[in-house]
């Protein structure tokens, strides 16, 4: 065969015989997410290698056992910058090396995000190198009837002043935040009640594509449904809570099929017209947990095509000790912009979630 397609690991199976051949090119997509051994399997049969990926998005995925073993072997802490650096991708190491400077290239124009979202992502994660391939005219005018608090292209809904705004730890170490969950269910209700949004061409196209999956039992086929609204949770326990609250409500069948509620780790490569991000984290010590890592924040924010709504306590990211975190940069960027049509911060108070 002149063209063979497979996963990094699957393509190395001996009975396929690929390792016995020598190909002119081996192209690895999402290479920044691959661990060293996966890359080695994929690259073994090529005279030329092309790695495609973004090391500023999700890093390789290691099990906790693997992380702990590596930390012990290197004599470093099980948590912290040293371990994060050790777990970084080989793609990043090559890209930033002297060799990489001579052979690597960057695609600098993005065509997914509305200009306001693209500019935020470019400034906070790409040193303003990323350019917008879309204009404001490319964003469908289907959001003008939404409530004032979420009309802007990028909105931070501050939950600091809400009752019971602190997160709750679960036995598995994950976190949930009921105040944020209630706010998000309220936003979803606003979208469901908006006839202009629901009857718009982009939303109807999503529903038409989803019709093809109705009656199909295969779970993988159903997962290919196209959603217009994505709720991204930074913690697995928050995903469970929001899904539970969502399923407890009565929704129009069409609207139910338009909503995807998932964790950030499952979202790379995906996109939705509206993204609602639940930060979840807020306690008396203003701790940041893994939210000090820019990669996951970058992925979460850059999934939005038309509208981005960040839900969380901004006071956490206003603390001097957290000033260098990615969400602090995002908050400062929004605060510096003067155009309320593009960027707003709304302070939610008791009763606002309703």
CSV table of C-alpha atoms in Angstrom, one decimal:
chain,number,residue,atom,x,y,z
A,1,UNK,CA,0.0,0.0,0.0
A,2,UNK,CA,1.2,3.5,-0.8
A,3,UNK,CA,-1.0,5.0,2.0
A,4,UNK,CA,-1.5,3.5,5.4
A,5,UNK,CA,-3.5,5.1,8.2
A,6,UNK,CA,-3.6,4.1,11.8
A,7,UNK,CA,-3.0,5.0,15.4
A,8,UNK,CA,0.6,5.4,16.7
A,9,UNK,CA,0.5,2.1,18.6
A,10,UNK,CA,-1.9,0.2,16.3
A,11,UNK,CA,0.3,0.8,13.3
A,12,UNK,CA,3.2,-1.1,15.0
A,13,UNK,CA,1.4,-4.4,15.2
A,14,UNK,CA,3.7,-7.1,13.8
A,15,UNK,CA,1.0,-9.0,11.8
A,16,UNK,CA,0.3,-5.8,9.8
A,17,UNK,CA,3.9,-5.9,8.5
A,18,UNK,CA,4.4,-2.1,8.4
A,19,UNK,CA,7.6,-2.3,10.4
A,20,UNK,CA,9.1,-4.4,7.5
A,21,UNK,CA,8.5,-1.6,5.0
A,22,UNK,CA,10.2,1.7,4.5
A,23,UNK,CA,8.0,4.7,3.8
A,24,UNK,CA,9.0,8.0,2.3
A,25,UNK,CA,6.9,9.9,4.9
A,26,UNK,CA,5.5,9.2,8.3
A,27,UNK,CA,3.1,11.9,9.3
A,28,UNK,CA,2.0,12.0,13.0
A,29,UNK,CA,-1.1,14.1,13.8
A,30,UNK,CA,-1.6,15.5,17.4
A,31,UNK,CA,2.1,14.6,17.9
A,32,UNK,CA,2.3,16.9,21.0
A,33,UNK,CA,-0.1,14.5,22.8
A,34,UNK,CA,2.0,11.4,22.1
A,35,UNK,CA,4.4,9.9,24.7
A,36,UNK,CA,7.9,9.0,23.6
A,37,UNK,CA,7.2,5.3,23.1
A,38,UNK,CA,4.1,6.0,20.9
A,39,UNK,CA,6.2,8.3,18.7
A,40,UNK,CA,8.9,5.8,18.4
A,41,UNK,CA,6.5,3.1,17.1
A,42,UNK,CA,5.0,5.5,14.5
A,43,UNK,CA,8.3,6.9,13.4
A,44,UNK,CA,10.3,3.6,12.9
A,45,UNK,CA,9.3,3.1,9.3
A,46,UNK,CA,9.9,6.5,7.7
A,47,UNK,CA,12.8,8.1,5.9
A,48,UNK,CA,11.2,11.5,6.6
A,49,UNK,CA,9.1,12.4,9.6
A,50,UNK,CA,6.5,15.1,9.8
A,51,UNK,CA,5.1,15.9,13.3
A,52,UNK,CA,2.0,18.0,13.4
A,53,UNK,CA,0.7,19.4,16.7
A,54,UNK,CA,0.5,22.2,19.3
A,55,UNK,CA,2.6,21.9,22.4
A,56,UNK,CA,0.7,24.8,24.0
A,57,UNK,CA,-2.4,22.6,24.2
A,58,UNK,CA,-3.0,19.3,26.0
A,59,UNK,CA,0.2,17.5,26.9
A,60,UNK,CA,0.8,13.7,26.7
A,61,UNK,CA,-1.4,11.6,29.0
A,62,UNK,CA,0.3,9.6,31.7
A,63,UNK,CA,-1.2,7.4,34.4
A,64,UNK,CA,-0.7,8.4,38.1
A,65,UNK,CA,1.4,5.3,38.6
A,66,UNK,CA,3.7,6.4,35.7
A,67,UNK,CA,4.0,9.9,37.1
A,68,UNK,CA,4.8,8.7,40.6
A,69,UNK,CA,7.4,6.2,39.3
A,70,UNK,CA,9.0,8.9,37.2
A,71,UNK,CA,9.1,11.3,40.1
A,72,UNK,CA,10.8,8.7,42.3
A,73,UNK,CA,13.3,7.8,39.6
A,74,UNK,CA,14.3,11.4,39.1
A,75,UNK,CA,14.2,12.3,42.8
A,76,UNK,CA,11.7,15.1,42.3
A,77,UNK,CA,8.3,16.1,43.8
A,78,UNK,CA,5.2,14.2,42.6
A,79,UNK,CA,3.7,17.6,41.9
A,80,UNK,CA,5.2,20.8,40.6
A,81,UNK,CA,7.0,22.4,37.8
A,82,UNK,CA,9.9,19.9,37.7
A,83,UNK,CA,7.5,17.0,37.0
A,84,UNK,CA,5.5,19.0,34.6
A,85,UNK,CA,8.7,19.7,32.6
A,86,UNK,CA,9.7,16.0,32.7
A,87,UNK,CA,6.2,15.0,31.4
A,88,UNK,CA,6.3,17.5,28.5
A,89,UNK,CA,6.1,16.2,25.0
A,90,UNK,CA,9.0,15.3,22.7
A,91,UNK,CA,7.3,17.4,20.1
A,92,UNK,CA,7.8,20.4,22.3
A,93,UNK,CA,11.5,19.5,23.0
A,94,UNK,CA,12.2,19.2,19.2
A,95,UNK,CA,10.2,22.3,18.4
A,96,UNK,CA,12.2,24.5,20.8
A,97,UNK,CA,15.6,22.9,20.1
A,98,UNK,CA,18.2,24.4,17.8
A,99,UNK,CA,17.3,21.8,15.3
A,100,UNK,CA,13.7,22.7,15.6
A,101,UNK,CA,14.4,26.4,14.9
A,102,UNK,CA,15.9,25.4,11.5
A,103,UNK,CA,13.3,22.8,10.5
A,104,UNK,CA,10.0,23.7,12.2
A,105,UNK,CA,7.2,26.0,11.0
A,106,UNK,CA,4.2,27.6,12.7
A,107,UNK,CA,0.7,28.0,11.2
A,108,UNK,CA,-0.2,31.5,12.5
A,109,UNK,CA,-3.8,32.1,11.2
A,110,UNK,CA,-6.8,30.6,13.1
A,111,UNK,CA,-10.1,30.2,11.4
A,112,UNK,CA,-12.2,28.8,14.2
A,113,UNK,CA,-12.7,31.6,16.7
A,114,UNK,CA,-14.5,34.9,16.5
A,115,UNK,CA,-11.9,37.8,16.5
A,116,UNK,CA,-12.5,38.7,20.1
A,117,UNK,CA,-11.9,35.1,21.3
A,118,UNK,CA,-9.0,34.6,18.9
A,119,UNK,CA,-7.3,37.8,20.1
A,120,UNK,CA,-7.7,36.8,23.8
A,121,UNK,CA,-6.2,33.3,23.1
A,122,UNK,CA,-3.4,34.9,21.0
A,123,UNK,CA,-2.4,37.4,23.7
A,124,UNK,CA,-2.6,35.0,26.6
A,125,UNK,CA,-1.1,31.9,25.2
A,126,UNK,CA,0.7,32.6,21.9
A,127,UNK,CA,2.6,35.9,22.5
A,128,UNK,CA,0.3,37.7,20.1
A,129,UNK,CA,1.6,35.6,17.2
A,130,UNK,CA,-1.8,34.0,16.3
A,131,UNK,CA,-3.8,36.0,13.7
A,132,UNK,CA,-7.5,35.9,13.1
A,133,UNK,CA,-8.7,34.5,9.8
A,134,UNK,CA,-12.3,35.3,10.6
A,135,UNK,CA,-13.9,38.8,10.9
A,136,UNK,CA,-16.9,39.9,12.9
A,137,UNK,CA,-19.0,39.6,9.8
A,138,UNK,CA,-18.3,35.8,9.8
A,139,UNK,CA,-20.0,35.4,13.2
A,140,UNK,CA,-23.7,34.7,12.7
A,141,UNK,CA,-26.0,37.3,14.2
A,142,UNK,CA,-28.1,34.9,16.2
A,143,UNK,CA,-27.3,36.0,19.8
A,144,UNK,CA,-28.9,39.5,20.0
A,145,UNK,CA,-31.9,38.3,22.0
A,146,UNK,CA,-29.9,36.7,24.8
A,147,UNK,CA,-30.0,38.2,28.3
A,148,UNK,CA,-27.7,41.2,28.8
A,149,UNK,CA,-25.3,39.3,31.0
A,150,UNK,CA,-24.2,37.0,28.2
A,151,UNK,CA,-24.5,39.1,25.1
A,152,UNK,CA,-20.8,39.9,24.7
A,153,UNK,CA,-18.6,37.7,22.6
A,154,UNK,CA,-16.4,36.9,25.7
A,155,UNK,CA,-18.0,37.1,29.2
A,156,UNK,CA,-16.6,36.3,32.6
A,157,UNK,CA,-19.5,35.6,35.1
A,158,UNK,CA,-18.0,36.2,38.5
A,159,UNK,CA,-19.5,33.9,41.2
A,160,UNK,CA,-17.6,35.2,44.1
A,161,UNK,CA,-20.6,36.9,45.7
A,162,UNK,CA,-23.0,34.0,45.3
A,163,UNK,CA,-24.1,32.0,48.4
A,164,UNK,CA,-22.1,28.7,48.9
A,165,UNK,CA,-19.7,29.7,46.1
A,166,UNK,CA,-16.8,27.5,47.4
A,167,UNK,CA,-16.0,24.3,45.7
A,168,UNK,CA,-16.6,20.9,47.4
A,169,UNK,CA,-13.9,18.1,47.3
A,170,UNK,CA,-14.9,14.6,46.4
A,171,UNK,CA,-13.4,11.4,47.8
A,172,UNK,CA,-11.5,10.8,44.5
A,173,UNK,CA,-9.8,14.2,44.9
A,174,UNK,CA,-11.8,15.9,42.2
A,175,UNK,CA,-13.9,19.0,42.9
A,176,UNK,CA,-17.5,20.2,42.2
A,177,UNK,CA,-19.1,23.6,42.6
A,178,UNK,CA,-22.9,23.8,43.0
A,179,UNK,CA,-23.1,27.6,42.6
A,180,UNK,CA,-21.4,27.4,39.2
A,181,UNK,CA,-23.5,24.4,38.2
A,182,UNK,CA,-26.7,26.4,38.9
A,183,UNK,CA,-25.5,29.4,36.9
A,184,UNK,CA,-24.6,27.2,33.9
A,185,UNK,CA,-28.0,25.5,34.0
A,186,UNK,CA,-29.6,29.0,34.0
A,187,UNK,CA,-27.5,29.9,30.9
A,188,UNK,CA,-28.6,26.8,29.1
A,189,UNK,CA,-32.2,27.6,29.9
A,190,UNK,CA,-31.7,31.1,28.4
A,191,UNK,CA,-30.4,29.5,25.2
A,192,UNK,CA,-33.2,27.0,25.1
A,193,UNK,CA,-35.8,29.8,25.5
A,194,UNK,CA,-34.2,31.9,22.7
A,195,UNK,CA,-36.2,31.2,19.5
A,196,UNK,CA,-33.9,33.3,17.4
A,197,UNK,CA,-31.0,31.2,18.5
A,198,UNK,CA,-32.9,27.9,18.2
A,199,UNK,CA,-34.3,28.7,14.8
A,200,UNK,CA,-31.1,30.0,13.3
A,201,UNK,CA,-29.4,28.4,10.3
A,202,UNK,CA,-26.3,27.2,12.2
A,203,UNK,CA,-28.3,25.5,14.9
A,204,UNK,CA,-30.7,23.9,12.4
A,205,UNK,CA,-27.8,22.5,10.5
A,206,UNK,CA,-26.5,20.9,13.7
A,207,UNK,CA,-29.9,19.3,14.2
A,208,UNK,CA,-30.1,18.1,10.6
A,209,UNK,CA,-26.7,16.3,11.0
A,210,UNK,CA,-27.9,14.8,14.3
A,211,UNK,CA,-31.0,13.4,12.7
A,212,UNK,CA,-28.7,10.9,10.9
A,213,UNK,CA,-27.7,9.4,14.2
A,214,UNK,CA,-31.2,8.9,15.5
A,215,UNK,CA,-32.1,5.2,15.7
A,216,UNK,CA,-28.4,4.2,15.5
A,217,UNK,CA,-27.5,2.0,18.5
A,218,UNK,CA,-23.8,2.2,18.0
A,219,UNK,CA,-22.4,4.5,20.8
A,220,UNK,CA,-19.5,5.7,18.7
A,221,UNK,CA,-22.0,6.9,16.0
A,222,UNK,CA,-24.0,8.7,18.6
A,223,UNK,CA,-20.9,10.4,19.9
A,224,UNK,CA,-20.4,12.0,16.5
A,225,UNK,CA,-23.5,14.2,17.0
A,226,UNK,CA,-22.7,17.8,16.3
A,227,UNK,CA,-23.4,20.1,19.2
A,228,UNK,CA,-23.8,23.9,19.1
A,229,UNK,CA,-23.3,24.3,22.8
A,230,UNK,CA,-20.4,22.9,24.8
A,231,UNK,CA,-20.0,23.0,28.6
A,232,UNK,CA,-16.4,22.4,29.5
A,233,UNK,CA,-15.6,21.4,33.1
A,234,UNK,CA,-12.1,21.6,34.5
A,235,UNK,CA,-12.9,18.8,37.0
A,236,UNK,CA,-14.6,15.4,36.4
A,237,UNK,CA,-16.8,15.8,39.5
A,238,UNK,CA,-18.2,19.1,38.2
A,239,UNK,CA,-19.0,17.4,34.9
A,240,UNK,CA,-21.0,14.7,36.8
A,241,UNK,CA,-22.8,17.3,38.8
A,242,UNK,CA,-23.8,19.5,35.7
A,243,UNK,CA,-24.9,16.4,33.8
A,244,UNK,CA,-27.0,15.3,36.7
A,245,UNK,CA,-28.7,18.7,37.0
A,246,UNK,CA,-29.1,18.9,33.2
A,247,UNK,CA,-30.8,15.5,33.1
A,248,UNK,CA,-33.1,16.4,36.0
A,249,UNK,CA,-34.7,19.2,33.9
A,250,UNK,CA,-37.2,18.8,31.1
A,251,UNK,CA,-35.7,20.0,27.8
A,252,UNK,CA,-36.9,20.1,24.3
A,253,UNK,CA,-35.5,17.0,22.5
A,254,UNK,CA,-33.8,19.2,19.9
A,255,UNK,CA,-32.1,21.3,22.5
A,256,UNK,CA,-30.9,18.3,24.5
A,257,UNK,CA,-29.1,17.0,21.4
A,258,UNK,CA,-27.4,20.4,21.0
A,259,UNK,CA,-25.6,20.3,24.3
A,260,UNK,CA,-22.3,18.6,25.1
A,261,UNK,CA,-21.1,18.5,28.7
A,262,UNK,CA,-17.6,17.1,29.1
A,263,UNK,CA,-14.2,17.5,30.7
A,264,UNK,CA,-11.4,19.6,29.2
A,265,UNK,CA,-9.3,16.5,28.6
A,266,UNK,CA,-11.8,15.1,26.1
A,267,UNK,CA,-12.2,18.4,24.2
A,268,UNK,CA,-8.9,18.9,22.1
A,269,UNK,CA,-9.8,18.9,18.4
A,270,UNK,CA,-13.4,19.7,19.1
A,271,UNK,CA,-15.3,23.0,18.7
A,272,UNK,CA,-18.8,24.4,19.5
A,273,UNK,CA,-20.4,27.7,18.6
A,274,UNK,CA,-21.0,28.5,22.3
A,275,UNK,CA,-18.6,27.4,25.0
A,276,UNK,CA,-19.4,27.7,28.7
A,277,UNK,CA,-16.4,27.0,30.9
A,278,UNK,CA,-16.8,26.0,34.5
A,279,UNK,CA,-13.6,26.8,36.5
A,280,UNK,CA,-15.0,25.2,39.6
A,281,UNK,CA,-12.1,26.1,41.9
A,282,UNK,CA,-12.7,28.6,44.8
A,283,UNK,CA,-11.7,28.1,48.5
A,284,UNK,CA,-10.6,30.3,51.4
A,285,UNK,CA,-6.9,29.9,50.5
A,286,UNK,CA,-7.4,30.9,46.8
A,287,UNK,CA,-5.5,27.7,45.7
A,288,UNK,CA,-5.2,27.1,42.0
A,289,UNK,CA,-4.5,23.3,41.8
A,290,UNK,CA,-3.6,22.3,38.3
A,291,UNK,CA,-5.3,25.4,36.9
A,292,UNK,CA,-1.8,27.0,37.0
A,293,UNK,CA,-1.0,25.0,33.9
A,294,UNK,CA,-1.6,27.0,30.7
A,295,UNK,CA,-2.2,24.0,28.3
A,296,UNK,CA,-5.7,22.9,29.6
A,297,UNK,CA,-6.8,26.5,30.0
A,298,UNK,CA,-5.8,27.2,26.4
A,299,UNK,CA,-7.7,24.2,25.1
A,300,UNK,CA,-10.8,25.1,27.1
A,301,UNK,CA,-11.0,28.8,25.8
A,302,UNK,CA,-10.0,28.0,22.2
A,303,UNK,CA,-12.9,25.6,21.6
A,304,UNK,CA,-15.4,28.4,21.2
A,305,UNK,CA,-16.4,29.6,17.7
A,306,UNK,CA,-18.8,32.5,18.4
A,307,UNK,CA,-19.3,33.0,22.1
A,308,UNK,CA,-17.2,32.2,25.2
A,309,UNK,CA,-18.7,32.4,28.7
A,310,UNK,CA,-16.3,31.8,31.7
A,311,UNK,CA,-18.0,31.0,35.0
A,312,UNK,CA,-15.9,31.2,38.1
A,313,UNK,CA,-14.8,33.3,41.1
A,314,UNK,CA,-12.5,35.9,39.7
A,315,UNK,CA,-11.2,36.8,43.2
A,316,UNK,CA,-9.0,33.7,43.0
A,317,UNK,CA,-7.1,35.0,40.0
A,318,UNK,CA,-6.8,38.6,41.4
A,319,UNK,CA,-4.6,37.4,44.3
A,320,UNK,CA,-1.0,38.6,44.0
A,321,UNK,CA,0.3,35.0,44.5
A,322,UNK,CA,-1.7,33.9,41.4
A,323,UNK,CA,-0.8,36.8,39.2
A,324,UNK,CA,1.3,34.7,36.8
A,325,UNK,CA,-1.3,32.0,36.2
A,326,UNK,CA,-3.0,31.8,32.8
A,327,UNK,CA,-6.4,32.7,34.1
A,328,UNK,CA,-5.0,35.8,35.8
A,329,UNK,CA,-3.7,36.8,32.4
A,330,UNK,CA,-7.1,36.1,30.8
A,331,UNK,CA,-8.8,38.2,33.5
A,332,UNK,CA,-6.5,41.1,33.0
A,333,UNK,CA,-6.8,41.0,29.3
A,334,UNK,CA,-10.7,41.2,29.5
A,335,UNK,CA,-10.5,44.0,32.1
A,336,UNK,CA,-8.2,46.1,29.8
A,337,UNK,CA,-10.6,46.0,26.8
A,338,UNK,CA,-13.0,48.9,26.5
A,339,UNK,CA,-15.6,47.4,24.1
A,340,UNK,CA,-18.5,45.8,26.0
A,341,UNK,CA,-19.8,44.2,22.8
A,342,UNK,CA,-16.7,42.1,22.8
A,343,UNK,CA,-15.6,41.7,26.4
A,344,UNK,CA,-17.5,42.0,29.7
A,345,UNK,CA,-17.2,40.9,33.3
A,346,UNK,CA,-20.5,40.5,35.2
A,347,UNK,CA,-20.7,40.2,39.0
A,348,UNK,CA,-23.3,37.6,39.9
A,349,UNK,CA,-25.1,38.2,43.2
A,350,UNK,CA,-27.7,36.4,45.3
A,351,UNK,CA,-30.6,35.5,43.0
A,352,UNK,CA,-28.7,36.2,39.8
A,353,UNK,CA,-28.4,32.6,38.9
A,354,UNK,CA,-32.2,32.4,38.5
